[in-house]
Short mmCIF file of C-alpha atoms and ligand atoms in Angstrom, two decimals:
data_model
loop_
_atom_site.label_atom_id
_atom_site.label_comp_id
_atom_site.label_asym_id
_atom_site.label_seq_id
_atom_site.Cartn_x
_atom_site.Cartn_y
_atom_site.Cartn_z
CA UNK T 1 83.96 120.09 190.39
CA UNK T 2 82.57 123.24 189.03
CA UNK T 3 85.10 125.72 186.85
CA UNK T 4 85.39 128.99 185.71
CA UNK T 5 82.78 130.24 188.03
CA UNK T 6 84.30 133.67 187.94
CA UNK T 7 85.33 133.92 184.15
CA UNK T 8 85.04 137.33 183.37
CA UNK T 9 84.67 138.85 186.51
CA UNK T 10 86.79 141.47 187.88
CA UNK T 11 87.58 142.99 191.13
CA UNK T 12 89.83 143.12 194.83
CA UNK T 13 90.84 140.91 197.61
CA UNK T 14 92.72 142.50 200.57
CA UNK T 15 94.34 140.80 203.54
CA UNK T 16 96.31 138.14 201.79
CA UNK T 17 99.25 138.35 204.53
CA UNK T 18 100.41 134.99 204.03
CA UNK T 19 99.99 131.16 203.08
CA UNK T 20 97.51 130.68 205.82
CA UNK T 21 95.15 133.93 205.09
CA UNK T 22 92.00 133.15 204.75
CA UNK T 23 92.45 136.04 201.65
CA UNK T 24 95.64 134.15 200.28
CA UNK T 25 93.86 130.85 199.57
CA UNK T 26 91.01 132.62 197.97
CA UNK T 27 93.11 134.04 195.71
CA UNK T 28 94.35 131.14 194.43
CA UNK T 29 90.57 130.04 194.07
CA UNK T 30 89.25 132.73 192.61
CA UNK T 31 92.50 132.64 189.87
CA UNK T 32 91.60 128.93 188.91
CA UNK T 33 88.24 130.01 188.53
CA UNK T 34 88.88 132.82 186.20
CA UNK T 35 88.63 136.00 188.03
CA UNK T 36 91.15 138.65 187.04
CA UNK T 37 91.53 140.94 190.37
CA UNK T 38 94.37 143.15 192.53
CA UNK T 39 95.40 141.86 195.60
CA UNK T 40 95.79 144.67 198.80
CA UNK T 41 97.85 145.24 201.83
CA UNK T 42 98.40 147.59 204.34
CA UNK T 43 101.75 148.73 203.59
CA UNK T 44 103.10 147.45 206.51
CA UNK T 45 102.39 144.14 205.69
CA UNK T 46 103.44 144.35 202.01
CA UNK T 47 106.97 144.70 203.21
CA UNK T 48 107.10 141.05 204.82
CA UNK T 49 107.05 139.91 200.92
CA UNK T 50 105.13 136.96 200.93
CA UNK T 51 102.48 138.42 198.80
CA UNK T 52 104.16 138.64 195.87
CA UNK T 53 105.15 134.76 195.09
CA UNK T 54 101.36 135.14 195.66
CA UNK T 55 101.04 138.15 192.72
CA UNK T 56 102.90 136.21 190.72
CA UNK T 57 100.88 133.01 191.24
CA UNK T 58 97.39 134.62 189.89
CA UNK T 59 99.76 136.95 187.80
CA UNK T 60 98.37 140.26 188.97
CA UNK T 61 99.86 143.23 190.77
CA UNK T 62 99.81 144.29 194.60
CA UNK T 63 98.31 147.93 195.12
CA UNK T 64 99.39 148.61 198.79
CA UNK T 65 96.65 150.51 200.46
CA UNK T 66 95.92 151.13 204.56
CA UNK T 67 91.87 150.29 204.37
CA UNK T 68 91.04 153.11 206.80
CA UNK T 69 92.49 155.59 204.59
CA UNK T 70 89.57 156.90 202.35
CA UNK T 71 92.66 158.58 199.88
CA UNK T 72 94.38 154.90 199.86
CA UNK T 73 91.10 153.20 198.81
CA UNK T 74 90.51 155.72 196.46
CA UNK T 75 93.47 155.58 194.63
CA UNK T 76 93.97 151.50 194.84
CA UNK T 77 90.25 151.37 192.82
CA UNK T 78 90.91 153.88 190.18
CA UNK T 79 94.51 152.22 189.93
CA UNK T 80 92.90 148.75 189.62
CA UNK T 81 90.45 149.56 187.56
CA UNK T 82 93.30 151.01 184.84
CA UNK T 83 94.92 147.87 185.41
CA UNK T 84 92.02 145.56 185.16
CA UNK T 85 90.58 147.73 182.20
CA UNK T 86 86.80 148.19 183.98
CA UNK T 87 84.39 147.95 186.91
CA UNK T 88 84.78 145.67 189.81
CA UNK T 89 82.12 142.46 190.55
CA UNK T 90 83.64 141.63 193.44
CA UNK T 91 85.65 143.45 196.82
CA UNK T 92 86.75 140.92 199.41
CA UNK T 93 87.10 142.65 203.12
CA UNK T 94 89.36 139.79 204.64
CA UNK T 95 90.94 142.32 207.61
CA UNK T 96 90.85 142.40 211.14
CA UNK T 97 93.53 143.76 213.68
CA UNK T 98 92.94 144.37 217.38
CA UNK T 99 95.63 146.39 219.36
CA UNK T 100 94.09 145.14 222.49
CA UNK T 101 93.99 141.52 221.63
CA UNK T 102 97.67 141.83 220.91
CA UNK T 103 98.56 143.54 224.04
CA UNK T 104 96.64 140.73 226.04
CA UNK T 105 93.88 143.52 227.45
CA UNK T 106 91.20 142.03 229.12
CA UNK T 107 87.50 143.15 228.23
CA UNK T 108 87.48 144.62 231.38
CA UNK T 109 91.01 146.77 230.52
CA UNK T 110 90.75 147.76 227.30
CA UNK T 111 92.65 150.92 225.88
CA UNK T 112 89.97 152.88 224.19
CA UNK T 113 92.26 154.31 221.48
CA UNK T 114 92.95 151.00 220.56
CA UNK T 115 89.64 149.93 220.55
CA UNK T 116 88.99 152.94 218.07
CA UNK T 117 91.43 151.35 216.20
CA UNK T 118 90.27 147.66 216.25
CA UNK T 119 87.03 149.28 214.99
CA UNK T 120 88.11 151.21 212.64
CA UNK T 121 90.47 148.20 210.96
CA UNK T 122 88.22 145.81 211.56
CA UNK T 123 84.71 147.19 210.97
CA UNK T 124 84.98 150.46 209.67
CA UNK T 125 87.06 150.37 206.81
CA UNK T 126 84.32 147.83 205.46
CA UNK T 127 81.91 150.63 205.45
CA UNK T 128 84.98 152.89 204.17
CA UNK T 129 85.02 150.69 200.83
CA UNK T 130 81.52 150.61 200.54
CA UNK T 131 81.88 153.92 200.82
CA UNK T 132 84.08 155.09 198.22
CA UNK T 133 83.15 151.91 195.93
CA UNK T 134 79.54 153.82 195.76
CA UNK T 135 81.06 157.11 195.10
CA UNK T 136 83.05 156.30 192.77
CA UNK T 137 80.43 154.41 191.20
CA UNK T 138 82.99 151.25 190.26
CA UNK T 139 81.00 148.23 191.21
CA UNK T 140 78.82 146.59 188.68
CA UNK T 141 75.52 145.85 188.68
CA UNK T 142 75.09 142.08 190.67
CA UNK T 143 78.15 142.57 192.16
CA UNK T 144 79.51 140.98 195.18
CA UNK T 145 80.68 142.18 198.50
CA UNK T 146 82.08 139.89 201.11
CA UNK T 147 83.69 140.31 204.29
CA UNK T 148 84.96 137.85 207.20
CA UNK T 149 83.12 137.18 210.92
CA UNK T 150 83.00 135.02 213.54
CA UNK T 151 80.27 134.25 215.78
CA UNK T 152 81.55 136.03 218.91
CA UNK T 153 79.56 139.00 216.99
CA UNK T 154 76.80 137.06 218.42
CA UNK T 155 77.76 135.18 222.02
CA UNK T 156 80.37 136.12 224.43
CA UNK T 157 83.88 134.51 223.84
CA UNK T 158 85.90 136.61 227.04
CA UNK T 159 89.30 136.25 225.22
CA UNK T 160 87.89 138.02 221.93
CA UNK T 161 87.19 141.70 223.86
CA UNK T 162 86.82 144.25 221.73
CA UNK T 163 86.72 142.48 218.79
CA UNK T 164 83.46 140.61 219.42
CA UNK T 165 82.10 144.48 219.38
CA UNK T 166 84.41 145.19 216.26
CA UNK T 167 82.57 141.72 214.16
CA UNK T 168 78.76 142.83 215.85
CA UNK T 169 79.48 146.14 213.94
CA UNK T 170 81.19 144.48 210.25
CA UNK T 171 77.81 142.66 210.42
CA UNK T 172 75.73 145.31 211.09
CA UNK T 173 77.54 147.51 208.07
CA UNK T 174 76.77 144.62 206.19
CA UNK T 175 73.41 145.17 206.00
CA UNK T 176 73.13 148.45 206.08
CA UNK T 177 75.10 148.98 203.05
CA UNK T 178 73.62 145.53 201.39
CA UNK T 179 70.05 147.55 201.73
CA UNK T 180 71.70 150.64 199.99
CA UNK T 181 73.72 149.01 197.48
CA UNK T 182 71.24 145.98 196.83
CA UNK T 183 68.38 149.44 196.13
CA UNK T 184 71.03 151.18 193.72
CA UNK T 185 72.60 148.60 191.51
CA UNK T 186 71.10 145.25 192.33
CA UNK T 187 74.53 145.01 194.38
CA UNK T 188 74.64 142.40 197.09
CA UNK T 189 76.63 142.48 200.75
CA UNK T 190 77.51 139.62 202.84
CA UNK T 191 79.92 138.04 205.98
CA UNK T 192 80.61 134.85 206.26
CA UNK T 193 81.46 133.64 209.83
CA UNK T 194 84.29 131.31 209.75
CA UNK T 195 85.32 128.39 212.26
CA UNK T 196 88.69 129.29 214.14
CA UNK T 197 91.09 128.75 211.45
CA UNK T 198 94.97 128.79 212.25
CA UNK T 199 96.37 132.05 210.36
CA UNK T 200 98.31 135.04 212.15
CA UNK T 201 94.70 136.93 212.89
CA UNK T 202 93.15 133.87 214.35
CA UNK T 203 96.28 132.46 216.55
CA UNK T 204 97.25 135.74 217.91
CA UNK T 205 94.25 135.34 219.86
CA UNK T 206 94.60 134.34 223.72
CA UNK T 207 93.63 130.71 224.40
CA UNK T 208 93.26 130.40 220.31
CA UNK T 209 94.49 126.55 220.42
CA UNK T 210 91.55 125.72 223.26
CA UNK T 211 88.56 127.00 221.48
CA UNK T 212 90.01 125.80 217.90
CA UNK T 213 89.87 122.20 219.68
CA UNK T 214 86.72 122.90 221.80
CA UNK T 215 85.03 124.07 218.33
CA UNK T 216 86.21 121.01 216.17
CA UNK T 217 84.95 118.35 219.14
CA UNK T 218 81.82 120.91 219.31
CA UNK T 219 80.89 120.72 215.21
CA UNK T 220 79.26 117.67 213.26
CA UNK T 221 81.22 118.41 210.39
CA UNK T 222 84.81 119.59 212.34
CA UNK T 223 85.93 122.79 211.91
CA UNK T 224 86.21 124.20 208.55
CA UNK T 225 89.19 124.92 206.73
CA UNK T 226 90.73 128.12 204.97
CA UNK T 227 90.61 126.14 201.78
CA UNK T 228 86.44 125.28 202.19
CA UNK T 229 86.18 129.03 203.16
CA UNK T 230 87.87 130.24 200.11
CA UNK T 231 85.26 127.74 198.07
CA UNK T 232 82.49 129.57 199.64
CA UNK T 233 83.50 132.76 199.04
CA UNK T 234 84.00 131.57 195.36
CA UNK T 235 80.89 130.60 195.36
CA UNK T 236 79.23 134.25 196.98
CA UNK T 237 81.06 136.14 193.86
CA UNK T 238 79.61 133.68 191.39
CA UNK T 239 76.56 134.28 189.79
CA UNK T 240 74.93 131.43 191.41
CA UNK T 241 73.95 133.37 194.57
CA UNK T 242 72.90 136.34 193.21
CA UNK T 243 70.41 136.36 195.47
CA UNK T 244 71.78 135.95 198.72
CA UNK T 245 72.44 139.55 200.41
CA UNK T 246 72.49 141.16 203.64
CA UNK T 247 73.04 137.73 205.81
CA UNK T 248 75.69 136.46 207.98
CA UNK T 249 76.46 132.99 206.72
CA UNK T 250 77.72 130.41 209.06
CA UNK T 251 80.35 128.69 207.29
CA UNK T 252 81.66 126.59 210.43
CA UNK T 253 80.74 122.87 210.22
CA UNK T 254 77.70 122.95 212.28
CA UNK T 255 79.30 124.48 215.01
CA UNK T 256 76.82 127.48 216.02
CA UNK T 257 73.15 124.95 215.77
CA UNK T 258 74.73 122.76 217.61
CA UNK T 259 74.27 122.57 221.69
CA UNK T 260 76.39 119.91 222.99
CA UNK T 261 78.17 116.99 221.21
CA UNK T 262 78.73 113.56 222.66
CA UNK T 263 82.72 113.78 222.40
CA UNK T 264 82.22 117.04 224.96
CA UNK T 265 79.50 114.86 226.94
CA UNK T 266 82.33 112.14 227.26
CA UNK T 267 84.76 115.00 228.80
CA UNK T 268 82.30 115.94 231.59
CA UNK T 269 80.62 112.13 232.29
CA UNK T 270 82.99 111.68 235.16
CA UNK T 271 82.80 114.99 237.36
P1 NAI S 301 95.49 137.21 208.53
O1 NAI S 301 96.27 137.72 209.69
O2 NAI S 301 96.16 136.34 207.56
O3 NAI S 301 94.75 138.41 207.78
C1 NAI S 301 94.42 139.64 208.38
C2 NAI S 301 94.84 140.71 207.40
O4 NAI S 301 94.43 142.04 207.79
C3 NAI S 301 96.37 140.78 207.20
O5 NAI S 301 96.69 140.54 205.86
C4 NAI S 301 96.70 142.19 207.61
O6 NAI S 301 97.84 142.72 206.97
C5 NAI S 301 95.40 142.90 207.24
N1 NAI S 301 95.32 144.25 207.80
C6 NAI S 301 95.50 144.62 209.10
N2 NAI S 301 95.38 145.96 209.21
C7 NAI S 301 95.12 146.45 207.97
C8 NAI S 301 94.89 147.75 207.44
N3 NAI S 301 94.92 148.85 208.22
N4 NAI S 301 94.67 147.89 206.10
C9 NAI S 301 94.64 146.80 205.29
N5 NAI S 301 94.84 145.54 205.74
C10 NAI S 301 95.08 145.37 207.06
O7 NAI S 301 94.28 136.39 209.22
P2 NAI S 301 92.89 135.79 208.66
O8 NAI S 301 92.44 134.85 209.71
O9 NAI S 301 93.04 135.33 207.27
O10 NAI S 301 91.92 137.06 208.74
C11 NAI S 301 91.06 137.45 207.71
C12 NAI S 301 89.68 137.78 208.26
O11 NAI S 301 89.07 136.59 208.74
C13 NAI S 301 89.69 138.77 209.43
O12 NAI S 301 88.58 139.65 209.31
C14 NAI S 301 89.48 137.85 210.61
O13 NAI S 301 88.94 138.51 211.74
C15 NAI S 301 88.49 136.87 209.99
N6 NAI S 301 88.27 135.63 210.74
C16 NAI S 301 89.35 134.87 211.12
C17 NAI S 301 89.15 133.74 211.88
C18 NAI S 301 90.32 132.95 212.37
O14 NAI S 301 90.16 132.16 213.30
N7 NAI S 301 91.49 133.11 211.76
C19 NAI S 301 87.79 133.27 212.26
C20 NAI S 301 86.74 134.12 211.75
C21 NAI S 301 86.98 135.26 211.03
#
């Protein structure tokens, strides 16, 4: 198994809500591997608790920080950098939030100021910390942006509504700012689109149990796990893919190449 991948390398992870956050176990990761970095909340979730066993597990501090405030982002860099005494290599986006999705709206009911809102949590404040992360000037040079997708960004999946739109738009930001960033400071941008993985985000979702299942029988590999995803974003900070910028990278077993699989043959043989 490869260490210290990160040694050295600075920089934030937001969304770590709990055990099962995709953010949480990469934390962990990115801790064994070396990395020194501040974990983020919105401060609503910071007072459920659970993040700090997890500060005290990678021994680092929580700055709370709502990510589509541009004065919270501000001040969470410039107090992280203090704290982690320079420039950032790495910002992991790990956020997404639909008011819609929560209140069961269908795609054909949505409430638009919540959709603003799944947008903004969702998408925007990705651009938001690209944003102020280039004004401020506080990335390094082959530094590494990441942020979390899933492939309804790409097909329809009914019971994801507004936040199919919300994921087509991270993606798009993605490259957008990849182009800029990759131009000013060798800087690379990147989503990774994640199976259906069982954490608050991903089970507050309508019918989340039936597509998890569908999506395991569906990929050669089986779903994959929080844990594998946290490897992979490992991986996208290290300085083995410094290359790699501006993609979406399926990290979901084989799910989205794959058209039909015999197990789901078996289910319809009979009709
Ligand atoms: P999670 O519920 O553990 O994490 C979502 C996080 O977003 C929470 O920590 C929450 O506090 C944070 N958040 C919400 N509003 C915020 C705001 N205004 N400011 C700062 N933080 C805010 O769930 P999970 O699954 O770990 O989600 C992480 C990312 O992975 C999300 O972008 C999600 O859409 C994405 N993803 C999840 C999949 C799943 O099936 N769970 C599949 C593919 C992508």
């Amino acid at each position: 198994m490869a260490e210290n991948l990160l040694k050295g390398k600075l920089g934030i992870i937001t969304g770590a809500l709990d055990e099962n956050s995709i953010a949480w176990k990469t934390a962990l990761k990115a801790h064994e591997h070396g990395a020194k970095f501040v974990l983020t909340n919105a401060p609503i979730a910071m007072r459920m608790g659970a993040i700090k066993e997890l500060a005290e597990q990678c021994n680092t501090i929580i700055i709370p920080a709502d990510a589509t405030s541009l004065e919270d982002i501000e001040k969470l860099y410039a107090e992280a950098k203090e704290y982690l005494g320079g420039n950032f290599d790495f910002l992991l986006h790990s956020i997404g939030m639909s008011p819609n999705i929560r209140k069961g709206r269908s795609y054909g009911d949505l409430n638009y100021d919540w959709m603003n809102k799944s947008y903004d949590v969702s998408a925007i404040s990705f651009h938001k910390m690209m944003h102020v992360a280039e004004k401020m000037d506080i990335m390094n040079e082959w530094g590494s942006i990441m942020a979390l997708s899933y492939i309804a960004a790409q097909r329809v999946y009914p019971f994801y509504t507004d936040m199919a739109d919300a994921k087509a738009l991270l993606e798009s930001i993605a490259r957008g700012y990849g182009y800029r960033l990759g131009k000013m400071k060798k800087i690379r941008v990147n989503t990774i689109s994640q199976s259906p993985t069982k954490t608050t985000a991903g089970t507050g979702i309508g019918g989340f149990d039936a597509f998890y299942n569908f999506a395991d029988k569906m990929s050669p590999l089986g779903n994959a796990p929080a844990e594998a995803c946290a490897d992979y974003i490992v991986t996208m900070f290290s300085d083995l893919t410094r290359y790699v910028t501006m993609q979406n990278l399926f990290h979901d077993g084989g799910y989205s190449t794959t058209g039909i699989s015999e197990e789901l043959m078996d289910q319809f043989k009979d009709i």
